[in-house]
Amino acid sequence: AQTVTQSQPEMSVQEAETVTLSCTYDTSENNYYLFWYKQPPSRQMILVIRQEAYKQQNATENRFSVNFQKAAKSFSLKISDSQLGDTAMYFCAHNYGQNFVFGPGTRLSVLP
Amino acid sequence: ETGVTQTPRHLVMGMTNKKSLKCEQHLGHNAMYWYKQSAKKPLELMFVYNFKEQTENNSVPSRFSPECPNSSHLFLHLHTLQPEDSALYLCASSQEIAASNYGYTFGSGTRLTVV
């Protein structure tokens, strides 16, 4: 079964600090892609960062970076210099066929 | 401009009503999707359309009826819903189905409450 687990339902971080969100997944595919989406109170899901499973180098997008451990099927998101606008639900996902499998989400609150 | 626009933003309907959700994308994408987002549950794929043709129905009850008249518009027709159908309904699009590895563009959703 294709599953995505996010073990932290809620997290908080002080503004300007660094926070790491955890994600593990289970897939039978060999080539796949992993994603982190952000859903702010406006409700629109926004793609934060994307990782190709066959690439060993961790993806980075400005203040957002991932720690991809393929053997462990782990894909954590690190947010550096957290900003108030980072407050949102964060969903980890991977593509499977013509679909995505999403995790249950982590609610991140950035505190002033 | 998000690229994917959903209307209405909020909808309250009785169990005997008939209503429709609308999704429109101006990105030139050929694949469109309906997702259901319930509290404390992962996003659930409902329907997939590719070049106006339905390619997936994820065991969705017949009280949900999708329609895709062209590649830019997607509707979800609702009738005789149940209170447990209350959720956020998200529309998404991608260049094509095989391009799901590039991620989707999502709309802001319709918050549906069935009373």
PDB file of C-alpha atoms in Angstrom:
ATOM      1  CA  ALA A   1       0.000   0.000   0.000  1.00  0.00           C
ATOM      2  CA  GLN A   2       1.103   3.528  -0.748  1.00  0.00           C
ATOM      3  CA  THR A   3       1.057   5.521   2.481  1.00  0.00           C
ATOM      4  CA  VAL A   4       2.474   8.749   3.838  1.00  0.00           C
ATOM      5  CA  THR A   5       2.893   9.346   7.559  1.00  0.00           C
ATOM      6  CA  GLN A   6       3.423  12.642   9.322  1.00  0.00           C
ATOM      7  CA  SER A   7       3.919  11.910  12.989  1.00  0.00           C
ATOM      8  CA  GLN A   8       3.641  15.504  14.234  1.00  0.00           C
ATOM      9  CA  PRO A   9       0.029  16.744  14.132  1.00  0.00           C
ATOM     10  CA  GLU A  10       1.043  20.161  15.469  1.00  0.00           C
ATOM     11  CA  MET A  11       4.269  22.094  15.906  1.00  0.00           C
ATOM     12  CA  SER A  12       5.272  25.600  16.849  1.00  0.00           C
ATOM     13  CA  VAL A  13       8.441  27.612  16.349  1.00  0.00           C
ATOM     14  CA  GLN A  14       9.617  31.061  17.300  1.00  0.00           C
ATOM     15  CA  GLU A  15      10.018  33.582  14.533  1.00  0.00           C
ATOM     16  CA  ALA A  16      13.527  33.465  12.974  1.00  0.00           C
ATOM     17  CA  GLU A  17      14.190  29.982  14.382  1.00  0.00           C
ATOM     18  CA  THR A  18      14.526  26.725  12.441  1.00  0.00           C
ATOM     19  CA  VAL A  19      12.000  23.904  12.477  1.00  0.00           C
ATOM     20  CA  THR A  20      11.940  20.430  10.929  1.00  0.00           C
ATOM     21  CA  LEU A  21       8.771  18.612   9.906  1.00  0.00           C
ATOM     22  CA  SER A  22       8.930  14.825   9.629  1.00  0.00           C
ATOM     23  CA  CYS A  23       7.539  12.597   6.896  1.00  0.00           C
ATOM     24  CA  THR A  24       7.890   8.913   6.149  1.00  0.00           C
ATOM     25  CA  TYR A  25       6.332   7.055   3.269  1.00  0.00           C
ATOM     26  CA  ASP A  26       5.896   3.609   1.875  1.00  0.00           C
ATOM     27  CA  THR A  27       5.941   2.919  -1.824  1.00  0.00           C
ATOM     28  CA  SER A  28       6.633  -0.013  -4.094  1.00  0.00           C
ATOM     29  CA  GLU A  29       7.753   2.278  -6.892  1.00  0.00           C
ATOM     30  CA  ASN A  30      11.415   2.731  -7.769  1.00  0.00           C
ATOM     31  CA  ASN A  31      11.131   6.075  -9.528  1.00  0.00           C
ATOM     32  CA  TYR A  32       8.892   8.618  -7.868  1.00  0.00           C
ATOM     33  CA  TYR A  33       8.712  12.190  -6.699  1.00  0.00           C
ATOM     34  CA  LEU A  34       8.153  13.638  -3.266  1.00  0.00           C
ATOM     35  CA  PHE A  35       6.548  16.938  -2.420  1.00  0.00           C
ATOM     36  CA  TRP A  36       5.823  19.284   0.423  1.00  0.00           C
ATOM     37  CA  TYR A  37       2.703  21.400   0.089  1.00  0.00           C
ATOM     38  CA  LYS A  38       1.704  24.334   2.279  1.00  0.00           C
ATOM     39  CA  GLN A  39      -1.937  25.169   2.995  1.00  0.00           C
ATOM     40  CA  PRO A  40      -2.307  28.569   4.694  1.00  0.00           C
ATOM     41  CA  PRO A  41      -5.611  29.854   6.083  1.00  0.00           C
ATOM     42  CA  SER A  42      -6.488  30.994   2.559  1.00  0.00           C
ATOM     43  CA  ARG A  43      -6.886  27.210   1.917  1.00  0.00           C
ATOM     44  CA  GLN A  44      -5.003  27.091  -1.369  1.00  0.00           C
ATOM     45  CA  MET A  45      -2.447  24.280  -1.448  1.00  0.00           C
ATOM     46  CA  ILE A  46       0.894  25.701  -2.571  1.00  0.00           C
ATOM     47  CA  LEU A  47       3.849  23.605  -3.713  1.00  0.00           C
ATOM     48  CA  VAL A  48       6.812  24.353  -1.454  1.00  0.00           C
ATOM     49  CA  ILE A  49       9.476  21.957  -2.663  1.00  0.00           C
ATOM     50  CA  ARG A  50       9.891  18.862  -4.831  1.00  0.00           C
ATOM     51  CA  GLN A  51      12.424  16.027  -4.750  1.00  0.00           C
ATOM     52  CA  GLU A  52      13.152  13.416  -7.400  1.00  0.00           C
ATOM     53  CA  ALA A  53      13.787  10.057  -5.778  1.00  0.00           C
ATOM     54  CA  TYR A  54      16.627   9.112  -8.113  1.00  0.00           C
ATOM     55  CA  LYS A  55      18.570  12.241  -7.156  1.00  0.00           C
ATOM     56  CA  GLN A  56      20.696  11.925  -4.040  1.00  0.00           C
ATOM     57  CA  GLN A  57      21.158  15.666  -3.634  1.00  0.00           C
ATOM     58  CA  ASN A  58      18.639  17.211  -1.287  1.00  0.00           C
ATOM     59  CA  ALA A  59      16.374  19.830  -2.838  1.00  0.00           C
ATOM     60  CA  THR A  60      16.578  23.410  -1.618  1.00  0.00           C
ATOM     61  CA  GLU A  61      14.256  26.320  -2.261  1.00  0.00           C
ATOM     62  CA  ASN A  62      15.317  29.508  -0.484  1.00  0.00           C
ATOM     63  CA  ARG A  63      14.579  28.988   3.252  1.00  0.00           C
ATOM     64  CA  PHE A  64      13.124  25.519   2.632  1.00  0.00           C
ATOM     65  CA  SER A  65      15.237  22.393   2.308  1.00  0.00           C
ATOM     66  CA  VAL A  66      14.663  18.672   2.620  1.00  0.00           C
ATOM     67  CA  ASN A  67      16.540  15.768   4.137  1.00  0.00           C
ATOM     68  CA  PHE A  68      15.794  12.854   1.821  1.00  0.00           C
ATOM     69  CA  GLN A  69      16.793   9.410   3.054  1.00  0.00           C
ATOM     70  CA  LYS A  70      15.663   6.980   0.354  1.00  0.00           C
ATOM     71  CA  ALA A  71      16.614   3.778   2.143  1.00  0.00           C
ATOM     72  CA  ALA A  72      14.749   4.874   5.237  1.00  0.00           C
ATOM     73  CA  LYS A  73      11.882   6.306   3.141  1.00  0.00           C
ATOM     74  CA  SER A  74      12.139   9.541   5.041  1.00  0.00           C
ATOM     75  CA  PHE A  75      11.558  13.017   3.638  1.00  0.00           C
ATOM     76  CA  SER A  76      11.725  15.793   6.236  1.00  0.00           C
ATOM     77  CA  LEU A  77      11.263  19.502   5.591  1.00  0.00           C
ATOM     78  CA  LYS A  78      13.473  22.098   7.240  1.00  0.00           C
ATOM     79  CA  ILE A  79      12.319  25.696   7.408  1.00  0.00           C
ATOM     80  CA  SER A  80      15.067  28.157   8.277  1.00  0.00           C
ATOM     81  CA  ASP A  81      14.550  31.705   9.575  1.00  0.00           C
ATOM     82  CA  SER A  82      10.845  30.997  10.153  1.00  0.00           C
ATOM     83  CA  GLN A  83       8.472  33.825   9.299  1.00  0.00           C
ATOM     84  CA  LEU A  84       4.945  34.546  10.486  1.00  0.00           C
ATOM     85  CA  GLY A  85       3.720  33.851   6.966  1.00  0.00           C
ATOM     86  CA  ASP A  86       4.958  30.270   7.270  1.00  0.00           C
ATOM     87  CA  THR A  87       2.055  29.511   9.619  1.00  0.00           C
ATOM     88  CA  ALA A  88       0.039  26.862   7.781  1.00  0.00           C
ATOM     89  CA  MET A  89      -0.751  23.182   7.402  1.00  0.00           C
ATOM     90  CA  TYR A  90       2.071  21.309   5.718  1.00  0.00           C
ATOM     91  CA  PHE A  91       1.398  18.155   3.727  1.00  0.00           C
ATOM     92  CA  CYS A  92       3.946  15.645   2.555  1.00  0.00           C
ATOM     93  CA  ALA A  93       3.024  13.735  -0.628  1.00  0.00           C
ATOM     94  CA  HIS A  94       4.362  11.449  -3.318  1.00  0.00           C
ATOM     95  CA  ASN A  95       3.029  10.734  -6.755  1.00  0.00           C
ATOM     96  CA  TYR A  96       1.656   7.315  -7.519  1.00  0.00           C
ATOM     97  CA  GLY A  97       0.462   6.673 -11.040  1.00  0.00           C
ATOM     98  CA  GLN A  98      -1.765   9.588 -11.977  1.00  0.00           C
ATOM     99  CA  ASN A  99      -2.485  10.371  -8.356  1.00  0.00           C
ATOM    100  CA  PHE A 100      -0.866  11.788  -5.277  1.00  0.00           C
ATOM    101  CA  VAL A 101      -0.804  10.161  -1.869  1.00  0.00           C
ATOM    102  CA  PHE A 102      -0.921  12.778   0.865  1.00  0.00           C
ATOM    103  CA  GLY A 103      -0.030  12.585   4.528  1.00  0.00           C
ATOM    104  CA  PRO A 104      -2.442  13.789   7.221  1.00  0.00           C
ATOM    105  CA  GLY A 105      -0.597  17.079   7.631  1.00  0.00           C
ATOM    106  CA  THR A 106       1.306  18.998  10.308  1.00  0.00           C
ATOM    107  CA  ARG A 107      -0.092  22.271  11.603  1.00  0.00           C
ATOM    108  CA  LEU A 108       2.795  24.697  12.043  1.00  0.00           C
ATOM    109  CA  SER A 109       2.432  27.870  14.066  1.00  0.00           C
ATOM    110  CA  VAL A 110       5.158  30.504  13.906  1.00  0.00           C
ATOM    111  CA  LEU A 111       5.123  32.575  17.082  1.00  0.00           C
ATOM    112  CA  PRO A 112       6.178  36.239  17.233  1.00  0.00           C
TER     113      PRO A 112
ATOM    114  CA  GLU B   1      -4.681  35.359  -9.615  1.00  0.00           C
ATOM    115  CA  THR B   2      -4.127  31.766  -8.509  1.00  0.00           C
ATOM    116  CA  GLY B   3      -4.619  30.177 -11.915  1.00  0.00           C
ATOM    117  CA  VAL B   4      -7.268  27.794 -10.542  1.00  0.00           C
ATOM    118  CA  THR B   5     -10.484  29.470  -9.422  1.00  0.00           C
ATOM    119  CA  GLN B   6     -13.214  27.732  -7.452  1.00  0.00           C
ATOM    120  CA  THR B   7     -16.711  29.001  -6.770  1.00  0.00           C
ATOM    121  CA  PRO B   8     -18.506  29.326  -4.493  1.00  0.00           C
ATOM    122  CA  ARG B   9     -16.052  29.750  -1.651  1.00  0.00           C
ATOM    123  CA  HIS B  10     -18.634  28.596   0.902  1.00  0.00           C
ATOM    124  CA  LEU B  11     -21.814  26.582   0.415  1.00  0.00           C
ATOM    125  CA  VAL B  12     -24.476  25.479   2.877  1.00  0.00           C
ATOM    126  CA  MET B  13     -27.060  23.079   1.514  1.00  0.00           C
ATOM    127  CA  GLY B  14     -29.835  20.879   2.802  1.00  0.00           C
ATOM    128  CA  MET B  15     -29.836  17.167   2.200  1.00  0.00           C
ATOM    129  CA  THR B  16     -32.549  17.449  -0.441  1.00  0.00           C
ATOM    130  CA  ASN B  17     -30.927  20.306  -2.374  1.00  0.00           C
ATOM    131  CA  LYS B  18     -29.106  20.160  -5.687  1.00  0.00           C
ATOM    132  CA  LYS B  19     -26.068  22.389  -6.114  1.00  0.00           C
ATOM    133  CA  SER B  20     -22.931  22.542  -8.226  1.00  0.00           C
ATOM    134  CA  LEU B  21     -19.312  23.418  -7.533  1.00  0.00           C
ATOM    135  CA  LYS B  22     -17.326  25.098 -10.273  1.00  0.00           C
ATOM    136  CA  CYS B  23     -13.617  25.019 -11.046  1.00  0.00           C
ATOM    137  CA  GLU B  24     -11.885  27.001 -13.768  1.00  0.00           C
ATOM    138  CA  GLN B  25      -8.220  27.070 -14.740  1.00  0.00           C
ATOM    139  CA  HIS B  26      -6.435  29.469 -17.055  1.00  0.00           C
ATOM    140  CA  LEU B  27      -3.117  27.649 -17.155  1.00  0.00           C
ATOM    141  CA  GLY B  28      -3.585  25.684 -20.345  1.00  0.00           C
ATOM    142  CA  HIS B  29      -3.550  22.445 -18.368  1.00  0.00           C
ATOM    143  CA  ASN B  30      -5.196  19.327 -19.738  1.00  0.00           C
ATOM    144  CA  ALA B  31      -5.782  17.327 -16.553  1.00  0.00           C
ATOM    145  CA  MET B  32      -8.134  18.326 -13.735  1.00  0.00           C
ATOM    146  CA  TYR B  33      -8.948  16.728 -10.423  1.00  0.00           C
ATOM    147  CA  TRP B  34     -11.447  16.839  -7.573  1.00  0.00           C
ATOM    148  CA  TYR B  35     -10.210  16.160  -4.045  1.00  0.00           C
ATOM    149  CA  LYS B  36     -12.115  15.952  -0.759  1.00  0.00           C
ATOM    150  CA  GLN B  37     -10.423  17.275   2.369  1.00  0.00           C
ATOM    151  CA  SER B  38     -12.124  16.245   5.620  1.00  0.00           C
ATOM    152  CA  ALA B  39     -11.028  17.153   9.103  1.00  0.00           C
ATOM    153  CA  LYS B  40      -8.258  14.908  10.411  1.00  0.00           C
ATOM    154  CA  LYS B  41      -8.143  12.790   7.239  1.00  0.00           C
ATOM    155  CA  PRO B  42      -5.698  12.818   4.336  1.00  0.00           C
ATOM    156  CA  LEU B  43      -6.797  14.351   1.060  1.00  0.00           C
ATOM    157  CA  GLU B  44      -8.939  11.918  -0.885  1.00  0.00           C
ATOM    158  CA  LEU B  45      -8.884  11.828  -4.663  1.00  0.00           C
ATOM    159  CA  MET B  46     -12.395  11.742  -6.095  1.00  0.00           C
ATOM    160  CA  PHE B  47     -12.206  12.163  -9.871  1.00  0.00           C
ATOM    161  CA  VAL B  48      -9.588  12.645 -12.573  1.00  0.00           C
ATOM    162  CA  TYR B  49     -10.187  14.115 -16.019  1.00  0.00           C
ATOM    163  CA  ASN B  50      -7.653  14.096 -18.825  1.00  0.00           C
ATOM    164  CA  PHE B  51      -8.471  15.982 -22.038  1.00  0.00           C
ATOM    165  CA  LYS B  52     -12.130  16.163 -20.888  1.00  0.00           C
ATOM    166  CA  GLU B  53     -12.361  12.397 -20.431  1.00  0.00           C
ATOM    167  CA  GLN B  54     -12.870  10.887 -17.000  1.00  0.00           C
ATOM    168  CA  THR B  55      -9.989   8.545 -16.285  1.00  0.00           C
ATOM    169  CA  GLU B  56     -10.610   7.766 -12.632  1.00  0.00           C
ATOM    170  CA  ASN B  57     -13.544   7.529 -10.282  1.00  0.00           C
ATOM    171  CA  ASN B  58     -12.224   6.657  -6.860  1.00  0.00           C
ATOM    172  CA  SER B  59     -15.326   4.771  -5.699  1.00  0.00           C
ATOM    173  CA  VAL B  60     -17.216   7.994  -5.161  1.00  0.00           C
ATOM    174  CA  PRO B  61     -20.960   7.707  -4.350  1.00  0.00           C
ATOM    175  CA  SER B  62     -23.303   8.578  -7.193  1.00  0.00           C
ATOM    176  CA  ARG B  63     -24.653  11.583  -5.280  1.00  0.00           C
ATOM    177  CA  PHE B  64     -21.472  13.284  -6.575  1.00  0.00           C
ATOM    178  CA  SER B  65     -21.559  13.738 -10.332  1.00  0.00           C
ATOM    179  CA  PRO B  66     -18.614  15.372 -12.136  1.00  0.00           C
ATOM    180  CA  GLU B  67     -18.755  17.150 -15.473  1.00  0.00           C
ATOM    181  CA  CYS B  68     -15.896  18.408 -17.627  1.00  0.00           C
ATOM    182  CA  PRO B  69     -17.236  20.270 -20.682  1.00  0.00           C
ATOM    183  CA  ASN B  70     -13.746  21.404 -21.745  1.00  0.00           C
ATOM    184  CA  SER B  71     -10.179  21.307 -20.487  1.00  0.00           C
ATOM    185  CA  SER B  72     -10.596  24.609 -18.625  1.00  0.00           C
ATOM    186  CA  HIS B  73     -13.758  23.877 -16.650  1.00  0.00           C
ATOM    187  CA  LEU B  74     -14.710  21.218 -14.160  1.00  0.00           C
ATOM    188  CA  PHE B  75     -17.956  20.905 -12.226  1.00  0.00           C
ATOM    189  CA  LEU B  76     -19.087  18.767  -9.331  1.00  0.00           C
ATOM    190  CA  HIS B  77     -22.851  18.347  -9.191  1.00  0.00           C
ATOM    191  CA  LEU B  78     -24.251  17.512  -5.781  1.00  0.00           C
ATOM    192  CA  HIS B  79     -27.628  16.020  -4.857  1.00  0.00           C
ATOM    193  CA  THR B  80     -29.131  14.336  -1.798  1.00  0.00           C
ATOM    194  CA  LEU B  81     -25.919  14.699   0.168  1.00  0.00           C
ATOM    195  CA  GLN B  82     -25.357  13.484   3.710  1.00  0.00           C
ATOM    196  CA  PRO B  83     -23.960  15.456   6.662  1.00  0.00           C
ATOM    197  CA  GLU B  84     -20.738  13.404   6.457  1.00  0.00           C
ATOM    198  CA  ASP B  85     -20.167  14.909   3.005  1.00  0.00           C
ATOM    199  CA  SER B  86     -19.398  18.223   4.685  1.00  0.00           C
ATOM    200  CA  ALA B  87     -15.775  19.001   3.801  1.00  0.00           C
ATOM    201  CA  LEU B  88     -13.467  21.223   1.805  1.00  0.00           C
ATOM    202  CA  TYR B  89     -13.592  20.285  -1.875  1.00  0.00           C
ATOM    203  CA  LEU B  90     -10.413  21.146  -3.734  1.00  0.00           C
ATOM    204  CA  CYS B  91      -9.917  21.318  -7.462  1.00  0.00           C
ATOM    205  CA  ALA B  92      -6.473  20.927  -9.003  1.00  0.00           C
ATOM    206  CA  SER B  93      -4.940  20.863 -12.454  1.00  0.00           C
ATOM    207  CA  SER B  94      -1.736  19.741 -14.131  1.00  0.00           C
ATOM    208  CA  GLN B  95      -0.280  20.015 -17.606  1.00  0.00           C
ATOM    209  CA  GLU B  96      -1.158  16.406 -18.208  1.00  0.00           C
ATOM    210  CA  ILE B  97      -1.625  13.311 -16.091  1.00  0.00           C
ATOM    211  CA  ALA B  98       1.833  12.002 -16.796  1.00  0.00           C
ATOM    212  CA  ALA B  99       3.194  15.290 -15.473  1.00  0.00           C
ATOM    213  CA  SER B 100       2.024  14.617 -11.938  1.00  0.00           C
ATOM    214  CA  ASN B 101       5.690  14.475 -11.016  1.00  0.00           C
ATOM    215  CA  TYR B 102       5.708  18.260 -11.348  1.00  0.00           C
ATOM    216  CA  GLY B 103       2.939  18.690  -8.840  1.00  0.00           C
ATOM    217  CA  TYR B 104      -0.489  20.169  -9.165  1.00  0.00           C
ATOM    218  CA  THR B 105      -1.870  23.692  -9.053  1.00  0.00           C
ATOM    219  CA  PHE B 106      -4.703  23.853  -6.568  1.00  0.00           C
ATOM    220  CA  GLY B 107      -7.645  26.168  -6.126  1.00  0.00           C
ATOM    221  CA  SER B 108      -8.726  27.601  -2.777  1.00  0.00           C
ATOM    222  CA  GLY B 109     -11.559  25.133  -2.395  1.00  0.00           C
ATOM    223  CA  THR B 110     -15.247  25.235  -1.628  1.00  0.00           C
ATOM    224  CA  ARG B 111     -16.170  24.749   2.028  1.00  0.00           C
ATOM    225  CA  LEU B 112     -19.340  22.650   1.907  1.00  0.00           C
ATOM    226  CA  THR B 113     -21.671  22.226   4.863  1.00  0.00           C
ATOM    227  CA  VAL B 114     -24.591  19.817   4.574  1.00  0.00           C
ATOM    228  CA  VAL B 115     -27.353  20.455   7.081  1.00  0.00           C
TER     229      VAL B 115
END
